[in-house]
C-alpha atoms as an extended CHARMM CRD file, in Angstrom:
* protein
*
       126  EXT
         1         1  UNK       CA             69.0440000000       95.0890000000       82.2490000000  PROA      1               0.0000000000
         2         2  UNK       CA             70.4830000000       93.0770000000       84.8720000000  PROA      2               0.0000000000
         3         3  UNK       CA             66.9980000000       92.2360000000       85.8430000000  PROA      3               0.0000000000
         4         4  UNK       CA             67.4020000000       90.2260000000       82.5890000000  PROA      4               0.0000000000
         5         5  UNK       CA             70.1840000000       88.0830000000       83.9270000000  PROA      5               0.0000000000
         6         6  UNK       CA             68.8500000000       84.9160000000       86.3850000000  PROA      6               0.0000000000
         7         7  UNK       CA             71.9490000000       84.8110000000       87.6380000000  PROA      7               0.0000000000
         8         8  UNK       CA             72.6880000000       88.2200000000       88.8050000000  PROA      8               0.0000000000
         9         9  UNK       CA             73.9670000000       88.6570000000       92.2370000000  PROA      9               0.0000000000
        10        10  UNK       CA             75.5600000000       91.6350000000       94.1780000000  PROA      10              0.0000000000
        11        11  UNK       CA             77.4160000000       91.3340000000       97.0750000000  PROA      11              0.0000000000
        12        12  UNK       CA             76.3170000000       93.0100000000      100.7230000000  PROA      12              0.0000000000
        13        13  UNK       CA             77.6960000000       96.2370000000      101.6910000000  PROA      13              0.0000000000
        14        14  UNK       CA             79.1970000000       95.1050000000      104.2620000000  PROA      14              0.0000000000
        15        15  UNK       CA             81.4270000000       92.2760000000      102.2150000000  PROA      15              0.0000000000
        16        16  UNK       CA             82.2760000000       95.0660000000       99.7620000000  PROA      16              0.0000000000
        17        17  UNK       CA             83.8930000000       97.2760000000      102.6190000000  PROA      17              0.0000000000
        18        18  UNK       CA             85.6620000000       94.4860000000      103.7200000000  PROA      18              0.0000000000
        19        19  UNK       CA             87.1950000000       93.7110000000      100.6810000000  PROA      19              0.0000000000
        20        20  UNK       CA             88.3040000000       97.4920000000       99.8450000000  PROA      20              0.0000000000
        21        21  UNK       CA             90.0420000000       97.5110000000      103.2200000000  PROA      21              0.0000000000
        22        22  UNK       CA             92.0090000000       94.3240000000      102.3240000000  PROA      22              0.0000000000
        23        23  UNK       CA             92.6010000000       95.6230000000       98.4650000000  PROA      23              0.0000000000
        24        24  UNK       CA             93.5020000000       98.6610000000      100.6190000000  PROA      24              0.0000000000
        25        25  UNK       CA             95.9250000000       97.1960000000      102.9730000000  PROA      25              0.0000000000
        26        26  UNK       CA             97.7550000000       95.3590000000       99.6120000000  PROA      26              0.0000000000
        27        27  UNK       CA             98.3850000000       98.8240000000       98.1760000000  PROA      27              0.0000000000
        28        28  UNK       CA            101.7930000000       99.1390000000       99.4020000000  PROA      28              0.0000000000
        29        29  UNK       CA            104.5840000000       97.5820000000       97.4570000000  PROA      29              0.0000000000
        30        30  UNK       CA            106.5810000000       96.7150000000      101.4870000000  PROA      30              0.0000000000
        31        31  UNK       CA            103.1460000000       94.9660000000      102.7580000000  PROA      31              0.0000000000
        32        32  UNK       CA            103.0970000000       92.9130000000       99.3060000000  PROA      32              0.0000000000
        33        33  UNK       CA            106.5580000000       91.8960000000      100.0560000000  PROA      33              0.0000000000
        34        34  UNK       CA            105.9890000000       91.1450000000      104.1470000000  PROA      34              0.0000000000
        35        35  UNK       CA            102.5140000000       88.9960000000      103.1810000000  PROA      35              0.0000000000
        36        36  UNK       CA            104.4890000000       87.3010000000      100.1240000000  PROA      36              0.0000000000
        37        37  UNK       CA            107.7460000000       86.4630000000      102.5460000000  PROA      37              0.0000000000
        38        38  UNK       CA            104.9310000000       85.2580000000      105.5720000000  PROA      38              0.0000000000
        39        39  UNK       CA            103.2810000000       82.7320000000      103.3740000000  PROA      39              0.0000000000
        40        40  UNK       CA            106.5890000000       80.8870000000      102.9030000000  PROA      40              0.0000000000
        41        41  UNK       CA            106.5810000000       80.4340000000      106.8900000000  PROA      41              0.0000000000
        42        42  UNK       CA            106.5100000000       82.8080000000      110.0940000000  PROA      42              0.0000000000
        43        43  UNK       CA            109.2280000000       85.4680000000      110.8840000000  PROA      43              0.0000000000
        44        44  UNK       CA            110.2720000000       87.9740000000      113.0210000000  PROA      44              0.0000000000
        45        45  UNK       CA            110.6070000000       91.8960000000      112.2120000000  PROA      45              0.0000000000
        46        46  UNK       CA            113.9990000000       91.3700000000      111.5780000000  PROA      46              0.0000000000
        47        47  UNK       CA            113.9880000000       89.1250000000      109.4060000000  PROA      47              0.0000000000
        48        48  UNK       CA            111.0230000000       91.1100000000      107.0930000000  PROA      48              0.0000000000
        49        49  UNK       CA            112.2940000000       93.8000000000      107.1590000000  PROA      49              0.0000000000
        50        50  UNK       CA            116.1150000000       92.3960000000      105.3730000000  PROA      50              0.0000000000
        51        51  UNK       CA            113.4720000000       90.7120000000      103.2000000000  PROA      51              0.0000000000
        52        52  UNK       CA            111.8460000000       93.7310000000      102.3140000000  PROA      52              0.0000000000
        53        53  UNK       CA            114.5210000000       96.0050000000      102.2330000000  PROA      53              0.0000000000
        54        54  UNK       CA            112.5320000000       98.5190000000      105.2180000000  PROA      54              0.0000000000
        55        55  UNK       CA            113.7480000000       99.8310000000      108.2740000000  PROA      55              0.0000000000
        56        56  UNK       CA            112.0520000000       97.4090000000      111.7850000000  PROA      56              0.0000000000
        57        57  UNK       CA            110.0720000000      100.2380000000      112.8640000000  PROA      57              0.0000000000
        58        58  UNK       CA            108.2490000000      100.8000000000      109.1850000000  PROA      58              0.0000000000
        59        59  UNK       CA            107.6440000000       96.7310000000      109.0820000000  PROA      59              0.0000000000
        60        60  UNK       CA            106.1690000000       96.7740000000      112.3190000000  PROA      60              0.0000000000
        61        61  UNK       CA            103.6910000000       99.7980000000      111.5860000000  PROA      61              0.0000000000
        62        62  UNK       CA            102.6160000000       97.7180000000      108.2590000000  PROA      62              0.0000000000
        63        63  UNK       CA            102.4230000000       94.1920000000      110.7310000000  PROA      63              0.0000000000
        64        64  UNK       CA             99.9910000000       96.0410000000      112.6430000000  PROA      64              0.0000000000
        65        65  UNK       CA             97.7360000000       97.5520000000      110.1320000000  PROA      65              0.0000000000
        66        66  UNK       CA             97.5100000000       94.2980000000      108.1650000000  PROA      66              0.0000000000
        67        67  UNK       CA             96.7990000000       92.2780000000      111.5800000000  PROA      67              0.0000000000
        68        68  UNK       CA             93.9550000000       94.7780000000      112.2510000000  PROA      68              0.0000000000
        69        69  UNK       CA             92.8100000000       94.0180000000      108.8370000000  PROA      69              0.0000000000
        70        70  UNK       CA             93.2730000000       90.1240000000      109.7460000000  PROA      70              0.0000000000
        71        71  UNK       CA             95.7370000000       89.1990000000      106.8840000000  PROA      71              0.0000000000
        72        72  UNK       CA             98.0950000000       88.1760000000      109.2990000000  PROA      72              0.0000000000
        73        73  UNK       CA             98.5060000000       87.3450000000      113.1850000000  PROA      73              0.0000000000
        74        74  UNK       CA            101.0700000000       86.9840000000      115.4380000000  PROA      74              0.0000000000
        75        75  UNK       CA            102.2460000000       84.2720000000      118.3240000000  PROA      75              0.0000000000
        76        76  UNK       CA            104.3140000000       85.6180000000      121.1330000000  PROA      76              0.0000000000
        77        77  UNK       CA            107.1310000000       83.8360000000      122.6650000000  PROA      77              0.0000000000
        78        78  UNK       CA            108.8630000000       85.3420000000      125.1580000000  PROA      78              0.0000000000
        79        79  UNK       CA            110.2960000000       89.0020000000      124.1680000000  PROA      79              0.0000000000
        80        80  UNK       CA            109.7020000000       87.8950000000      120.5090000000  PROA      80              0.0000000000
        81        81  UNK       CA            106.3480000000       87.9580000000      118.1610000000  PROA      81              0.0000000000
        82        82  UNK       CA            106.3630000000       85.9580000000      115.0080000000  PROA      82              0.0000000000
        83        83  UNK       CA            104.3170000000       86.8720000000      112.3340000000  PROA      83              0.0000000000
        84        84  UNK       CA            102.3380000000       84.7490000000      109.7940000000  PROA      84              0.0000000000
        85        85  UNK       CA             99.6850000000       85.3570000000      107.1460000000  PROA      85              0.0000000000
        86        86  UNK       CA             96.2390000000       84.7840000000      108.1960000000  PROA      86              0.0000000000
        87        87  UNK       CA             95.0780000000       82.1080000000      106.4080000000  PROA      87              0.0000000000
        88        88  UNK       CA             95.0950000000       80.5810000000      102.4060000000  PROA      88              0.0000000000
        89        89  UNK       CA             92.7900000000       83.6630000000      101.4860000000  PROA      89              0.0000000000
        90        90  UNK       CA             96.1720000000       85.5860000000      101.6500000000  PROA      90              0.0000000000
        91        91  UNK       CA             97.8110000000       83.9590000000       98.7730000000  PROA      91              0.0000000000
        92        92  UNK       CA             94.7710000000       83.6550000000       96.7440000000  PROA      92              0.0000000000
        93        93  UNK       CA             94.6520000000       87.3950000000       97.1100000000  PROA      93              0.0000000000
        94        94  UNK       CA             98.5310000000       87.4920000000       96.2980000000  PROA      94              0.0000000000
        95        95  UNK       CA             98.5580000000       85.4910000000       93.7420000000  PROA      95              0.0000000000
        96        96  UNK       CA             96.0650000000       86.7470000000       91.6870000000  PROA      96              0.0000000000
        97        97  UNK       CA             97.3060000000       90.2580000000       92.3140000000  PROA      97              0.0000000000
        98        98  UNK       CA            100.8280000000       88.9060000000       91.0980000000  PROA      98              0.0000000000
        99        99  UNK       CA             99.5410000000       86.7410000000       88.3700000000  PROA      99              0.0000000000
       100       100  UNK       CA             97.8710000000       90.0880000000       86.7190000000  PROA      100             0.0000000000
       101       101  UNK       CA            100.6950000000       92.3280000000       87.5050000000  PROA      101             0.0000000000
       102       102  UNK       CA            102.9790000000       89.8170000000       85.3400000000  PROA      102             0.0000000000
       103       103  UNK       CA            100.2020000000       89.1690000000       82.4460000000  PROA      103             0.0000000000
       104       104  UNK       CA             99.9060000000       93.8410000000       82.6030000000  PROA      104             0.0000000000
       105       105  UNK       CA            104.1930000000       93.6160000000       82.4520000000  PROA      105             0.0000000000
       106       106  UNK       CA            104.0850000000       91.3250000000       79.6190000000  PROA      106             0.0000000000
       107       107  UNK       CA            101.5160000000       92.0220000000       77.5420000000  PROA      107             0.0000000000
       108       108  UNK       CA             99.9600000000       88.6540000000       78.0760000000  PROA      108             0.0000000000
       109       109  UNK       CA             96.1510000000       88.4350000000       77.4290000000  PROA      109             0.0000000000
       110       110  UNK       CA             94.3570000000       87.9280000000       80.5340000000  PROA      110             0.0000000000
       111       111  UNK       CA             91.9660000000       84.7380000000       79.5530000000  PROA      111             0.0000000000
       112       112  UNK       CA             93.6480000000       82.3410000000       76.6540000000  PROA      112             0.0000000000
       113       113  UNK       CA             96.8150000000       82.2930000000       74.9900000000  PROA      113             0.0000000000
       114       114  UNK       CA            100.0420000000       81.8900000000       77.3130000000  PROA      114             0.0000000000
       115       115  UNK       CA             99.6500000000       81.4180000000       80.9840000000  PROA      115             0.0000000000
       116       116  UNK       CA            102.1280000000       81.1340000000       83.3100000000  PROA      116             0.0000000000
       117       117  UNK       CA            101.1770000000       79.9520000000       87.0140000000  PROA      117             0.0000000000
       118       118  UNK       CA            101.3990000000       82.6430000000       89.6230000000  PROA      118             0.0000000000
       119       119  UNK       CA            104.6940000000       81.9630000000       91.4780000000  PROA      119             0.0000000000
       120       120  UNK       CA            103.9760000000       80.1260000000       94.5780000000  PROA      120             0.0000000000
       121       121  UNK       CA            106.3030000000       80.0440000000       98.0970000000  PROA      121             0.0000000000
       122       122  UNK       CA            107.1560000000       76.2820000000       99.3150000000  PROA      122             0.0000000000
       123       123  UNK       CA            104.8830000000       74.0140000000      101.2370000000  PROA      123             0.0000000000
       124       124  UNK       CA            101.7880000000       76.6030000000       99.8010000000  PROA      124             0.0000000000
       125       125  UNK       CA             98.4290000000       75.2790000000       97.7130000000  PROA      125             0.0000000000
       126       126  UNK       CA             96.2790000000       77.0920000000       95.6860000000  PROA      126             0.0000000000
């Protein structure tokens, strides 16, 4: 059937396992929050974790799984390390995710009808 289809394309396995991991690494309500408060500008631990209402020590475990999944990175000044997301494929990915979770919450169809743009932090493009 899909033979059928000239424009049929799959991605490589590869791309696929990269994108579970990052789907993976958003599957936690506190990263959603860190990612969402680092695309409105870098932070410290500190300041994440009053943002997302976690203890320093469980912010910093997420910081470092989602920096070995490169969604964010970190610059070190002095004793400090400030955090930022990665790059604009973070907010795309946040975005979306957040766009759908409102149109699920509301009932809103997903293509037509009423659409609301996916909240965006300051100073971002989509």
């Amino acid at each position: 059937m899909h033979e059928s289809l000239p424009e049929f394309d799959m991605p490589a396995d590869e791309q696929v396992h990269l994108a579970a991991e990052s789907f993976r690494m958003l599957a936690d309500p506190t990263r959603i929050k860190v990612l969402w408060a680092l695309l409105q500008g870098e932070s410290s631990v500190a300041c994440l974790a009053e943002l997302a209402g976690a203890s320093p020590t469980a912010v910093s475990q997420h910081l470092a799984k989602l920096r070995l999944a490169g969604l964010v990175k970190g610059r070190r000044e002095g004793t400090f390390v400030y955090y930022s997301a990665a790059d604009s494929h973070v907010h795309g990915l946040l975005a979306q995710a957040l766009h759908h979770a409102d149109h699920l919450d509301r009932d809103i169809p997903g293509d037509g009808g009423h659409h609301r743009q996916a909240h965006r932090p300051a100073g971002t493009r989509v």
